[in-house]
CSV table of C-alpha atoms in Angstrom, one decimal:
chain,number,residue,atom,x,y,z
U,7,UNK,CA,-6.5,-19.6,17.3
U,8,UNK,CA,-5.6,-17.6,14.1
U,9,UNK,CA,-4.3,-14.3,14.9
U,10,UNK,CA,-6.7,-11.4,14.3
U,11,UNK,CA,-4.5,-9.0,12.8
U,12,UNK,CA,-3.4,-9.5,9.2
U,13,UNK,CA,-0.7,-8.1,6.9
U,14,UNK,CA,-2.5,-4.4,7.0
U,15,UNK,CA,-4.6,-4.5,10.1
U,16,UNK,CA,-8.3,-6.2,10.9
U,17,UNK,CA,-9.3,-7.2,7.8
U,18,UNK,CA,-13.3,-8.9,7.2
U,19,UNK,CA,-16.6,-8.9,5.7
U,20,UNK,CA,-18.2,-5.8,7.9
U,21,UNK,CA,-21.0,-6.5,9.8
U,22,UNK,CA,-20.1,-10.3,9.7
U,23,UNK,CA,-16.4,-10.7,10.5
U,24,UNK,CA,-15.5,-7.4,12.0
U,25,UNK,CA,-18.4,-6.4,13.5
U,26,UNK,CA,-19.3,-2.5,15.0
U,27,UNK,CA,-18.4,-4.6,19.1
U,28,UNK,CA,-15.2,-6.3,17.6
U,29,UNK,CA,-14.1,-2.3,15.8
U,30,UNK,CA,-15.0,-0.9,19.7
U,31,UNK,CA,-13.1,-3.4,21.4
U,32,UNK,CA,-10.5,-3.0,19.3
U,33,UNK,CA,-10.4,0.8,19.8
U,34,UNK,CA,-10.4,0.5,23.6
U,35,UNK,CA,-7.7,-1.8,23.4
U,36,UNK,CA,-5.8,0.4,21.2
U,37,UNK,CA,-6.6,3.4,23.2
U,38,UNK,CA,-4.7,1.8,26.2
U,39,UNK,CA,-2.0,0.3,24.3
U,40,UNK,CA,-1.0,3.4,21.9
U,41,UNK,CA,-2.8,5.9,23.9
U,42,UNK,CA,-1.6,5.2,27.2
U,43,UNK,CA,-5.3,5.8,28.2
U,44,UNK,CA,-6.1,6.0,32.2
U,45,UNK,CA,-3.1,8.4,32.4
U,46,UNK,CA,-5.3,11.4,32.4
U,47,UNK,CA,-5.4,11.5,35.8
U,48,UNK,CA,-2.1,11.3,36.5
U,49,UNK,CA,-0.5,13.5,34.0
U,50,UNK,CA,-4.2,16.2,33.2
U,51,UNK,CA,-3.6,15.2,29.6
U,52,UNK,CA,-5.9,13.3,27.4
U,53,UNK,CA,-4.3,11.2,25.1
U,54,UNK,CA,-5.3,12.3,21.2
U,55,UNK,CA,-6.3,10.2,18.5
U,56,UNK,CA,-6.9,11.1,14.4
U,57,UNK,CA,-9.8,8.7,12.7
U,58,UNK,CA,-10.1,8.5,9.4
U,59,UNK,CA,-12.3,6.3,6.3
U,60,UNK,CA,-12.3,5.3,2.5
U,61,UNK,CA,-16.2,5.7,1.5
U,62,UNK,CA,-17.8,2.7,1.6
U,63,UNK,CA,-21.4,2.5,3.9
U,64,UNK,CA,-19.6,-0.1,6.3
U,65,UNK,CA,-17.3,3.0,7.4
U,66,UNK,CA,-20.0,5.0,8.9
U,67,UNK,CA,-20.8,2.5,11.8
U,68,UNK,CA,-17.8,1.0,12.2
U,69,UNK,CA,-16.1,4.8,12.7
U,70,UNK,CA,-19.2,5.1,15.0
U,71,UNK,CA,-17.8,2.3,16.9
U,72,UNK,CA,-14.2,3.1,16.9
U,73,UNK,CA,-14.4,6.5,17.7
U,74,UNK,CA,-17.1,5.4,20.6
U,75,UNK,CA,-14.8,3.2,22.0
U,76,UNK,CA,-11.8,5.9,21.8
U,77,UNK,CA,-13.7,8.9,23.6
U,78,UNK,CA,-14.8,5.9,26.3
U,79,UNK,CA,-11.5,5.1,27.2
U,80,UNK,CA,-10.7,8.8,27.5
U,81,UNK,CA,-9.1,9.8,24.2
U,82,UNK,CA,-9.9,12.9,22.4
U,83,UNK,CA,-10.8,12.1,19.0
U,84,UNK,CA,-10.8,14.5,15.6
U,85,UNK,CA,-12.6,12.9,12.5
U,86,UNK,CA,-11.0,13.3,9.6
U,87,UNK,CA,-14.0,12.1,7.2
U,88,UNK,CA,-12.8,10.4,4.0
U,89,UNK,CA,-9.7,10.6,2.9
U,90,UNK,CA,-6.4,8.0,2.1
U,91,UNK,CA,-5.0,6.2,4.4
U,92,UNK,CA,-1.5,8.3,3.8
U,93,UNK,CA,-3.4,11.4,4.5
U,94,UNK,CA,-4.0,9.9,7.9
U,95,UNK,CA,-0.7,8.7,8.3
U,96,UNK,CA,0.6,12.2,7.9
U,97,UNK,CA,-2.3,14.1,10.0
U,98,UNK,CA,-1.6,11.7,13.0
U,99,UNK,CA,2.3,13.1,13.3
U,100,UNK,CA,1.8,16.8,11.4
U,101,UNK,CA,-1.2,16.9,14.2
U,102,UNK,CA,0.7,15.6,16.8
U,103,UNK,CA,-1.7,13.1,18.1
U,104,UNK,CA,-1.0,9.6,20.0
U,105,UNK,CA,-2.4,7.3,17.6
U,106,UNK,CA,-4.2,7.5,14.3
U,107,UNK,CA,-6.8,5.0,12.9
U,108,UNK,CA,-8.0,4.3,9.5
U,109,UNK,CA,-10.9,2.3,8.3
U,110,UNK,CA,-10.7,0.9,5.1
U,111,UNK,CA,-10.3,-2.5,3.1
U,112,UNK,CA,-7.9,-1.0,0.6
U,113,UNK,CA,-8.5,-3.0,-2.9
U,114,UNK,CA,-11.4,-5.2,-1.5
U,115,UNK,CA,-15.1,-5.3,-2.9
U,116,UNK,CA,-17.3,-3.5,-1.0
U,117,UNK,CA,-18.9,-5.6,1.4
U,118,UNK,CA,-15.1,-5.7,3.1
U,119,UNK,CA,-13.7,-3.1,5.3
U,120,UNK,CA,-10.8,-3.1,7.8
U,121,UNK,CA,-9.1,-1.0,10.4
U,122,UNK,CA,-5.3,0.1,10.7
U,123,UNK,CA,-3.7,1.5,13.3
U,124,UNK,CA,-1.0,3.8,13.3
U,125,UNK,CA,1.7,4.5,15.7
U,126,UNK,CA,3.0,7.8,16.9
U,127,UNK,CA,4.6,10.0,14.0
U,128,UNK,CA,2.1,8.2,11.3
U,129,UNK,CA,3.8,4.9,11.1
U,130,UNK,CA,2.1,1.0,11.0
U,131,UNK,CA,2.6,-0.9,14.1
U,132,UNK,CA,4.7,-3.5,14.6
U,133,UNK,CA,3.5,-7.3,15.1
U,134,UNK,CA,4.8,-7.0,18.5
U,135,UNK,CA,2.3,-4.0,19.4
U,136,UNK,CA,-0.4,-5.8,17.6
U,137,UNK,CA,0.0,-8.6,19.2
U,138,UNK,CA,-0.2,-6.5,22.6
U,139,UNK,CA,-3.1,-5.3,21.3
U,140,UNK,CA,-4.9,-8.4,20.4
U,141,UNK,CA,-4.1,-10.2,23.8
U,142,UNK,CA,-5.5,-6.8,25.7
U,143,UNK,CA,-8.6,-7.4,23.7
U,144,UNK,CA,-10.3,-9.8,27.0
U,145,UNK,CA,-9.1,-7.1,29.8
U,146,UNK,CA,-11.6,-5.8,32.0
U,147,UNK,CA,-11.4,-1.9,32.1
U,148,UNK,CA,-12.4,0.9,34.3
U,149,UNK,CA,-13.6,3.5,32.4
U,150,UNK,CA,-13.5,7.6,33.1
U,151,UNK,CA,-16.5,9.8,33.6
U,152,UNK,CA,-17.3,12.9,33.4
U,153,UNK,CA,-14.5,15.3,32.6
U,154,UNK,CA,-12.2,12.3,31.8
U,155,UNK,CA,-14.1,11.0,29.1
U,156,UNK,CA,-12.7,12.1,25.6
U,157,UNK,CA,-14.5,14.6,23.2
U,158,UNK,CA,-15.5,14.4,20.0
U,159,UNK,CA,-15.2,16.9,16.9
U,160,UNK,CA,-14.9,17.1,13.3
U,161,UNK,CA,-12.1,17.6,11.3
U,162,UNK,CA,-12.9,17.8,7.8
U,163,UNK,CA,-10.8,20.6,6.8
U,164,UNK,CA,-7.2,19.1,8.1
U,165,UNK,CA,-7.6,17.2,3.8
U,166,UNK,CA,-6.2,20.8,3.2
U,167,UNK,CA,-3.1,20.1,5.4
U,168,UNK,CA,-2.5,16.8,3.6
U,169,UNK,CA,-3.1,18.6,-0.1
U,170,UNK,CA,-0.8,21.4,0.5
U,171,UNK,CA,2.3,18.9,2.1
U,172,UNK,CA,1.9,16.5,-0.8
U,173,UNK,CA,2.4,19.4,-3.3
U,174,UNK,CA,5.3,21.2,-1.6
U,175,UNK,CA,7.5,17.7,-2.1
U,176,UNK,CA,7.2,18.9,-5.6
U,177,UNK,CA,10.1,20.6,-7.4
U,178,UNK,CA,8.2,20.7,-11.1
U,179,UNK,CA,5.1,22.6,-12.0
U,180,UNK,CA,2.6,20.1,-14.2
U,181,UNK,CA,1.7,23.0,-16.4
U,182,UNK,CA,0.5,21.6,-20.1
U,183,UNK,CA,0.2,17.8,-18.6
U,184,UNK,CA,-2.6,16.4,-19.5
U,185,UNK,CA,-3.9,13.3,-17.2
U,186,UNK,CA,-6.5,11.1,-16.0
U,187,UNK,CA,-6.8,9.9,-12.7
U,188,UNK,CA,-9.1,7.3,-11.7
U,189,UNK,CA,-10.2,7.2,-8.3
U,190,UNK,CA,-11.7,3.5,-7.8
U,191,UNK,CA,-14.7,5.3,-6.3
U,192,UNK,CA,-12.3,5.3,-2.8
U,193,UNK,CA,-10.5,7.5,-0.3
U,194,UNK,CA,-9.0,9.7,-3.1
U,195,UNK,CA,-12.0,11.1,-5.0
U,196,UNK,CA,-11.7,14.1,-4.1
U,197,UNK,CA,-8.3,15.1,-2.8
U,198,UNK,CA,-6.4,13.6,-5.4
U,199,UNK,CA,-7.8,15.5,-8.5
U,200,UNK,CA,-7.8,18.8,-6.7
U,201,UNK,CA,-4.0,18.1,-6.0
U,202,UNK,CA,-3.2,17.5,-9.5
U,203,UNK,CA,-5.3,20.9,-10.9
U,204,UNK,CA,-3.0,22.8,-8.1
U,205,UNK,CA,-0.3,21.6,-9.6
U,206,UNK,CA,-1.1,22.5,-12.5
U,207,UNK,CA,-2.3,19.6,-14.8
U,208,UNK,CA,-5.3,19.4,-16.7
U,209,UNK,CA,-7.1,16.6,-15.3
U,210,UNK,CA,-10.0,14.4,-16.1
U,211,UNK,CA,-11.3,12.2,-13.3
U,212,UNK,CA,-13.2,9.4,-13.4
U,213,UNK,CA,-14.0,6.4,-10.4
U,214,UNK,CA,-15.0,9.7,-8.6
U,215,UNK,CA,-18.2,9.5,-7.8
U,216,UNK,CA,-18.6,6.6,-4.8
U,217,UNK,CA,-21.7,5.7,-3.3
U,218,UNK,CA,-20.6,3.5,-0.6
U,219,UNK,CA,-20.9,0.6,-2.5
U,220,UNK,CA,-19.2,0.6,-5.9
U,221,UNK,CA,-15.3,1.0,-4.5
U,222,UNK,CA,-12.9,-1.0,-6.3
U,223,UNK,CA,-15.9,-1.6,-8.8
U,224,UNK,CA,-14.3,-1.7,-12.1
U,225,UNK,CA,-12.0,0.9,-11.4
U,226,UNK,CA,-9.1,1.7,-9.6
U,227,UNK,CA,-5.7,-0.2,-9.7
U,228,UNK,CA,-6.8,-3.6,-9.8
U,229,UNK,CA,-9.1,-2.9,-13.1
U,230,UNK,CA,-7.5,-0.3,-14.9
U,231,UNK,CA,-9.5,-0.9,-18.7
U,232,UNK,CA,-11.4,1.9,-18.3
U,233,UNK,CA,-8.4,4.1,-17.6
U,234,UNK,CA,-6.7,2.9,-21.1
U,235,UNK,CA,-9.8,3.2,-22.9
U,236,UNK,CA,-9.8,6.7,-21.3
U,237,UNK,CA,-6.4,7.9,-21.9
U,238,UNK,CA,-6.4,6.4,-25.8
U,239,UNK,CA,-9.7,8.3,-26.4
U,240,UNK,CA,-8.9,11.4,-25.1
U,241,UNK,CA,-5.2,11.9,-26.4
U,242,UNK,CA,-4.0,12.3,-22.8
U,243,UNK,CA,-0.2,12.2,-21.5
U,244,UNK,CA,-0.7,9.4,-18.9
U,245,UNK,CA,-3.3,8.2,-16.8
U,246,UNK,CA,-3.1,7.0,-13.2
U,247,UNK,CA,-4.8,4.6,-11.0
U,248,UNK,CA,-5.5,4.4,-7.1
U,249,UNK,CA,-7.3,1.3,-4.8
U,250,UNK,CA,-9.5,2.0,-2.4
U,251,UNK,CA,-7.3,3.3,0.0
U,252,UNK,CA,-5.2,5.4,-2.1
U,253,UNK,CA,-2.0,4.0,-0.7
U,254,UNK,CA,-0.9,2.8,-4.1
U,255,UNK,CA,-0.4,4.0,-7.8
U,256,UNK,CA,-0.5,2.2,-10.8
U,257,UNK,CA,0.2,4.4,-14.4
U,258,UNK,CA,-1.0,3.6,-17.9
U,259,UNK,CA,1.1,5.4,-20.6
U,260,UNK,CA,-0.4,7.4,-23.6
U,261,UNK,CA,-0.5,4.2,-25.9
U,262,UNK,CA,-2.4,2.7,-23.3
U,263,UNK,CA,0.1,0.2,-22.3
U,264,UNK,CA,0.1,0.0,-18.1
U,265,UNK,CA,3.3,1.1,-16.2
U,266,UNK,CA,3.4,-1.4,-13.4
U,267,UNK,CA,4.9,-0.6,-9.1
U,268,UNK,CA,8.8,-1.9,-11.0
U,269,UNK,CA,8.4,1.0,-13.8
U,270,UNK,CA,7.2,3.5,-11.6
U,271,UNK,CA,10.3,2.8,-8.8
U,272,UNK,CA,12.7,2.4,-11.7
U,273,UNK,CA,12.1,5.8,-12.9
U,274,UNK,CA,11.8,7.4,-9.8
U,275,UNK,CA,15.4,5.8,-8.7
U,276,UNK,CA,16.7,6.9,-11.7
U,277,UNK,CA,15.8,10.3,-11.4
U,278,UNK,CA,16.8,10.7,-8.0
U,279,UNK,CA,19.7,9.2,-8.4
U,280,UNK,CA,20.6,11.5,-11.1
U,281,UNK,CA,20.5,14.4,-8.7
U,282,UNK,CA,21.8,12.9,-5.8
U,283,UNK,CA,18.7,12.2,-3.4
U,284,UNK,CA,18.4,8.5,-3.3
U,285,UNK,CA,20.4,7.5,-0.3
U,286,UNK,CA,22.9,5.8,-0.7
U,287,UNK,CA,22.2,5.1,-4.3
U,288,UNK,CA,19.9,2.5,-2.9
U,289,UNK,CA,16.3,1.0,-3.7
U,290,UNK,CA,14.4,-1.4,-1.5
U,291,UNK,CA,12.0,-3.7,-3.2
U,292,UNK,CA,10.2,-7.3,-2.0
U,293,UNK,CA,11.5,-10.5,-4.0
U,294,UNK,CA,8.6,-10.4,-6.0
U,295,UNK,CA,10.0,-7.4,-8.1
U,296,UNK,CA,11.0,-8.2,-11.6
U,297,UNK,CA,14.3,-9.1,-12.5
U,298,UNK,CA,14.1,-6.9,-14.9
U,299,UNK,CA,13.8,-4.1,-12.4
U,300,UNK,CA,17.4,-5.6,-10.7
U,301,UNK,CA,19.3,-5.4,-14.2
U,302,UNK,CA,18.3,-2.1,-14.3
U,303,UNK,CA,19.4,-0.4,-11.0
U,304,UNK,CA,22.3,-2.3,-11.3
U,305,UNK,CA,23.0,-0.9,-15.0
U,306,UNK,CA,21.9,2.3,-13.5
U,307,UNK,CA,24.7,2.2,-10.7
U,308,UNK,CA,21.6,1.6,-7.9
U,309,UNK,CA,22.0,-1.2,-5.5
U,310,UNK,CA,18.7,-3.3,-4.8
U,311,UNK,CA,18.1,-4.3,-1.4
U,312,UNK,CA,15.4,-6.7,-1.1
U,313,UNK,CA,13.0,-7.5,1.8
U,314,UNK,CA,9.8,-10.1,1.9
U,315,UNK,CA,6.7,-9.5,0.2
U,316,UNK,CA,4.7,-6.9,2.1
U,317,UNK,CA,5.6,-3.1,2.1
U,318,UNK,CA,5.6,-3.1,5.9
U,319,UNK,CA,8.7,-5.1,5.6
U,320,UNK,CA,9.8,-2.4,3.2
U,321,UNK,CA,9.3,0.1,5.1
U,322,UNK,CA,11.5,-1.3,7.9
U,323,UNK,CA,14.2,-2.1,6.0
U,324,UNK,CA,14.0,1.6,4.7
U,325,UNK,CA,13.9,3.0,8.3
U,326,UNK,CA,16.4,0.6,10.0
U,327,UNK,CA,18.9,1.7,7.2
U,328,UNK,CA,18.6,4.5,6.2
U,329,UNK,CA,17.2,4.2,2.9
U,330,UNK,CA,14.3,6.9,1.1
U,331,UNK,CA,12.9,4.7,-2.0
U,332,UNK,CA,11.1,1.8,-1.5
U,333,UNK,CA,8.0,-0.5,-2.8
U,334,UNK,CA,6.1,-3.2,-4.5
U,335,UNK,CA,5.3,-4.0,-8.3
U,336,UNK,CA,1.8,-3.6,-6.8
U,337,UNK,CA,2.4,0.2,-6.7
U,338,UNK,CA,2.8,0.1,-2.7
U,339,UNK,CA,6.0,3.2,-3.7
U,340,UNK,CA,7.4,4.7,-0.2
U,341,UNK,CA,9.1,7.6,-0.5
U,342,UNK,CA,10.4,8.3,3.1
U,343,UNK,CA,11.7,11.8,3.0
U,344,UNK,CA,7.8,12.9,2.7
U,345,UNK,CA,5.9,10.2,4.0
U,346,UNK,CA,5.6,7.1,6.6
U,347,UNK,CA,3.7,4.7,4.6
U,348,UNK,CA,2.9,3.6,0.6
U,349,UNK,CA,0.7,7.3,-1.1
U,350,UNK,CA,-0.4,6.7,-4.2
U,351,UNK,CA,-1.0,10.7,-4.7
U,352,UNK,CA,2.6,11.4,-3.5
U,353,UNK,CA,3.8,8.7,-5.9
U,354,UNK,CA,1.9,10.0,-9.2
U,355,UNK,CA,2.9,13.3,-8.4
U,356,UNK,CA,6.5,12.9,-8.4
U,357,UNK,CA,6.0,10.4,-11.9
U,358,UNK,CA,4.3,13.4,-13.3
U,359,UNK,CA,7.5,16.0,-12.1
U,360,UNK,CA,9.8,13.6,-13.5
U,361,UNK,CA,8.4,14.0,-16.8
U,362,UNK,CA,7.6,17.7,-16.6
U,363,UNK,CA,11.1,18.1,-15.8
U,364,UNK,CA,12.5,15.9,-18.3
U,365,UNK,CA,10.3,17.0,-21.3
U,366,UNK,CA,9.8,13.0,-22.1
U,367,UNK,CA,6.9,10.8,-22.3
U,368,UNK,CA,5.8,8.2,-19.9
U,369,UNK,CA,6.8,5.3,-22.6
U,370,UNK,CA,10.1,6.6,-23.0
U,371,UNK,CA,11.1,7.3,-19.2
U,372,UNK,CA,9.5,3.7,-18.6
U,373,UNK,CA,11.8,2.0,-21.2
U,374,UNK,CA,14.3,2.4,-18.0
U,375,UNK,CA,13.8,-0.9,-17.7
U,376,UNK,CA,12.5,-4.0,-19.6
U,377,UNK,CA,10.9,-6.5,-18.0
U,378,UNK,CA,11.5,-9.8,-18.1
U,379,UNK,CA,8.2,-12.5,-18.8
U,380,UNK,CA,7.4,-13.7,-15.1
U,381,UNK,CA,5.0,-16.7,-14.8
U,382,UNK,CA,3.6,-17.6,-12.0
U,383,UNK,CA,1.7,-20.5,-11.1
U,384,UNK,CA,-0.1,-21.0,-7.6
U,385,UNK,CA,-0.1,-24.8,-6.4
U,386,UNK,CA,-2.8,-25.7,-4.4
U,387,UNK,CA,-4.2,-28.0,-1.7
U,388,UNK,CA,-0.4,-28.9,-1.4
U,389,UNK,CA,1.2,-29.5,2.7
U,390,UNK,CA,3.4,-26.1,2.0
U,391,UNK,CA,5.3,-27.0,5.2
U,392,UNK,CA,7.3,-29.3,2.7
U,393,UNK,CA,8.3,-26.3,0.6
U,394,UNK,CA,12.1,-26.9,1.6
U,395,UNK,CA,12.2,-30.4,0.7
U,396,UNK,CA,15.5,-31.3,-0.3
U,397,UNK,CA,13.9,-32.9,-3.6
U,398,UNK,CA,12.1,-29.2,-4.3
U,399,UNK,CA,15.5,-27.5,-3.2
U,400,UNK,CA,17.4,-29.6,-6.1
U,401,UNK,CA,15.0,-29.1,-8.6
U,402,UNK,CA,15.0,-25.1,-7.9
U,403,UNK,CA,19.2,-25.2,-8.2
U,404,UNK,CA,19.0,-27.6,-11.0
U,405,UNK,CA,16.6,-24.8,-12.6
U,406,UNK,CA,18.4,-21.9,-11.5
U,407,UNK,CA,21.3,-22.9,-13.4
U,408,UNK,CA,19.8,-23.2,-16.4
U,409,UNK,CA,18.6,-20.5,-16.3
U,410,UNK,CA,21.9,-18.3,-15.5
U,411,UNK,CA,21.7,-14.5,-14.5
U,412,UNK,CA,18.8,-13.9,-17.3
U,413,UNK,CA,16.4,-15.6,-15.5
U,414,UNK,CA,15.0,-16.4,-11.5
U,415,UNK,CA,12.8,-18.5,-9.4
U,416,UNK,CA,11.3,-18.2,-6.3
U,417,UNK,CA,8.9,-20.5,-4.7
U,418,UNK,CA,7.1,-18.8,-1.7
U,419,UNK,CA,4.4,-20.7,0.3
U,420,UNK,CA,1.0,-18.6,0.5
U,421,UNK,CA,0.8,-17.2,4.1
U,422,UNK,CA,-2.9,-17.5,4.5
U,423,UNK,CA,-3.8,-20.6,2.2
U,424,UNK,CA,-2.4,-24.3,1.5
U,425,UNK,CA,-1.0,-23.1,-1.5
U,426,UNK,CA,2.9,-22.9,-2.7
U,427,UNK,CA,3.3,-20.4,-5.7
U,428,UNK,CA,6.0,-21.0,-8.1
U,429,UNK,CA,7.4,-17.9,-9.5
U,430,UNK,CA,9.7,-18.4,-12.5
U,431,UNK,CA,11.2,-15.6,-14.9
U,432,UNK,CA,13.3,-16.0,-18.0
U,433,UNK,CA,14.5,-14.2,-21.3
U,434,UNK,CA,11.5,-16.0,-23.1
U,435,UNK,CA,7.4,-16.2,-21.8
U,436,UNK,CA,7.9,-19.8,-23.4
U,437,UNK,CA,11.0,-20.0,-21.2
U,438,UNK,CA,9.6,-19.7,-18.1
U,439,UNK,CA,6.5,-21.0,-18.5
U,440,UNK,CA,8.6,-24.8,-19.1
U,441,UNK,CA,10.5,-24.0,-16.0
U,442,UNK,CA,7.4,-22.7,-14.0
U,443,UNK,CA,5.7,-26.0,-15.4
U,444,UNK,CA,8.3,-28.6,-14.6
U,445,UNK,CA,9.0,-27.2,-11.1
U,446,UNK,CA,5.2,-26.9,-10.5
U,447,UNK,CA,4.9,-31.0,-11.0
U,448,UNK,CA,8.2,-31.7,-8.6
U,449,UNK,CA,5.4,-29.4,-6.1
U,450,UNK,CA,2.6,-31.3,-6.4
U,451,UNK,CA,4.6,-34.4,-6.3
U,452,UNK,CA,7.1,-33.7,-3.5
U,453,UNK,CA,4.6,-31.5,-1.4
U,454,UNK,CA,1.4,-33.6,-1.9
């Protein structure tokens, strides 16, 4: 049976997939897992839990659900309304509460929607504790009554105890910046572009106005035309770009040109390596980060540590040593001395006080680096259990040294389809694209 639980949480079409039973199962499960629910008695303390939601319709009956099945088991639960899933990574430790939840389906269409749980402190849970509580999910529980059973209450106001922590990680007033920030009709629409005003840009927004069902919908970070066109026809600095779920940030620079997850962590590594608060003069990033991005922290002085793709396995590596600066080319940027998880606001923010303190434009500050052409080609309907095949291997080496240290490959079998991708990068696009090709035929041939 395929595991419920995906990279970042439940993850389905709403109402089909994850339906309002499977979001109150879930919740009661969780509830006894993070929540240590059915302890009330023991201990006369109810277990606390923070719930929050990106905007799409879905999100009203599946927090219904989730927050019925929480207050069943016996936790008390506050309702944050919507807001990005950072903001209720940080209100689950800032408010001290056992467990935080958030309902969203990040970049998705519409019609998706998914929950996350989150740990005590604000932090994503491990497989292990997902696991525990996906096999919990069957249990037959006894549930409290009367002055055991959790209560409910609204709080829409805490967005103001997110706003004002995101902007006192800040050592640079915006003051003359002029910006765009597109909201992708999500979580962010109304916290992030009150953020930046405080800060003191001048801000136009746009992808701010959802409905519950345009999210994502040609806006955001995964279709960011409308934010050049924006930025070009205005005359503004920079512009930048949230999903759904505002844990990421993508930039688009006053020419227009798009400032990808690398550009962004390159200049922020830079900068904080220039006043001494990267630790240890280290960046984590997944091995789908350009190697462009490498020959730059290493020209730079910053050592590149580099985890699997997925910034959960980031984030580990950034907790289990130490590190502060961490993230995907997707914009997924961690910075751990102010958050426990990927914020998109807390990202742009510190892009913007880079440049405010540095007098430069984006272009210039992103010129840190230069990437290198990356092609990637995804193989499929190919057994990706054969993706070590000593004839695959031997190509890979055989292209690996032709390429030298100005180039890279990486074949990676797809985790949820039968599908290998072949990643190749070189000093050329026409480079890598007869690499990507060749090894791409000695896939289909060897892996058939």
């Amino acid at each position: 049976m395929a595991r419920l639980f995906g990279t970042d949480g439940v993850r389905g079409v709403a109402g089909r997939d994850l339906t309002a039973q499977l979001a109150m199962d879930l919740a009661v499960a969780a509830a006894h897992v993070l929540g240590d629910a059915g302890a009330f008695a023991a201990t006369g303390r109810r277990p606390v839990a923070v719930v929050g939601r990106d905007p799409r319709a879905s999100g009203e009956f599946l927090e219904a659900a989730v927050v019925a099945g929480l207050a069943a088991s016996g936790v008390d639960v506050l309702r944050l309304g919507v807001l990005p899933t950072p903001a209720v990574a940080h209100l689950t430790a800032a408010l001290g509460a056992d467990l935080g939840v958030m309902l969203s389906a990040s970049h998705n269409p519409a019609p998706d929607n998914g929950i996350k749980f989150l740990a005590r402190g604000g932090f994503k849970l491990s497989d292990a504790v997902e696991d525990e509580i996906e096999r919990r999910l069957g249990d037959e529980w006894t549930f409290p009554v009367g002055s055991g059973v959790g209560r409910v209450r609204d709080a829409y106001g805490e967005a103001n105890r997110y706003i004002s922590h995101v902007l006192t990680t800040m050592n640079a007033a915006l003051d003359g910046l002029d910006i765009v920030v597109d909201c992708a009709h999500g979580a962010a629409h109304m916290v992030a572009p009150e953020a930046l005003v405080r800060a003191g840009a001048r801000v136009e927004a746009i992808g701010a106005r959802p409905d519950g069902l345009n999210i994502n919908a040609g806006h955001g970070s995964t279709h960011l035309e409308k934010l050049q066109q924006v930025v070009v026809s205005r005359g503004a600095d920079l512009g930048v770009a949230y999903d759904g779920d505002a844990d990421r940030c993508l930039a688009i620079d006053h020419t227009g040109a798009i400032i990808d997850g690398d550009r962004i962590m390159a200049i922020l590594a830079a900068a904080m390596h220039g006043e001494g608060l990267l630790a240890k003069d280290t960046v984590v990033a997944t091995v789908m980060s350009n190697l462009g991005f490498k020959l730059a922290m290493r020209d730079a002085g910053i050592t590149v540590v580099e985890t699997a793709v997925g910034d959960r396995y980031v984030l580990e590596r950034m907790k289990s040593d130490g590190f502060n600066l961490g993230g995907e080319q997707s914009g997924h940027v961690i910075m751990l001395d102010h958050a426990t998880t990927g914020d998109g606001l807390l990202t742009s923010l510190h892009l913007l006080g880079v440049m405010a303190k540095s007098g430069l434009p984006l272009k210039e500050l992103a010129a840190v680096m230069t990437p290198l052409p990356q092609i990637l080609i995804n193989v499929k309907g190919v057994d990706k259990g054969k993706a070590s095949a000593s004839e695959l291997l031997a190509a890979v080496a055989e292209a690996e040294a032709e390429l030298g240290e100005t180039g890279r490959v990486l074949i990676r079998p797809s985790g949820t389809e039968p599908m290998i991708r072949v990643m190749v990068e070189a000093a050329s696009e026409e480079h890598a694209t007869q690499v990507a090709d060749r090894l791409a035929d000695v896939v289909r041939k060897v892996c058939a």
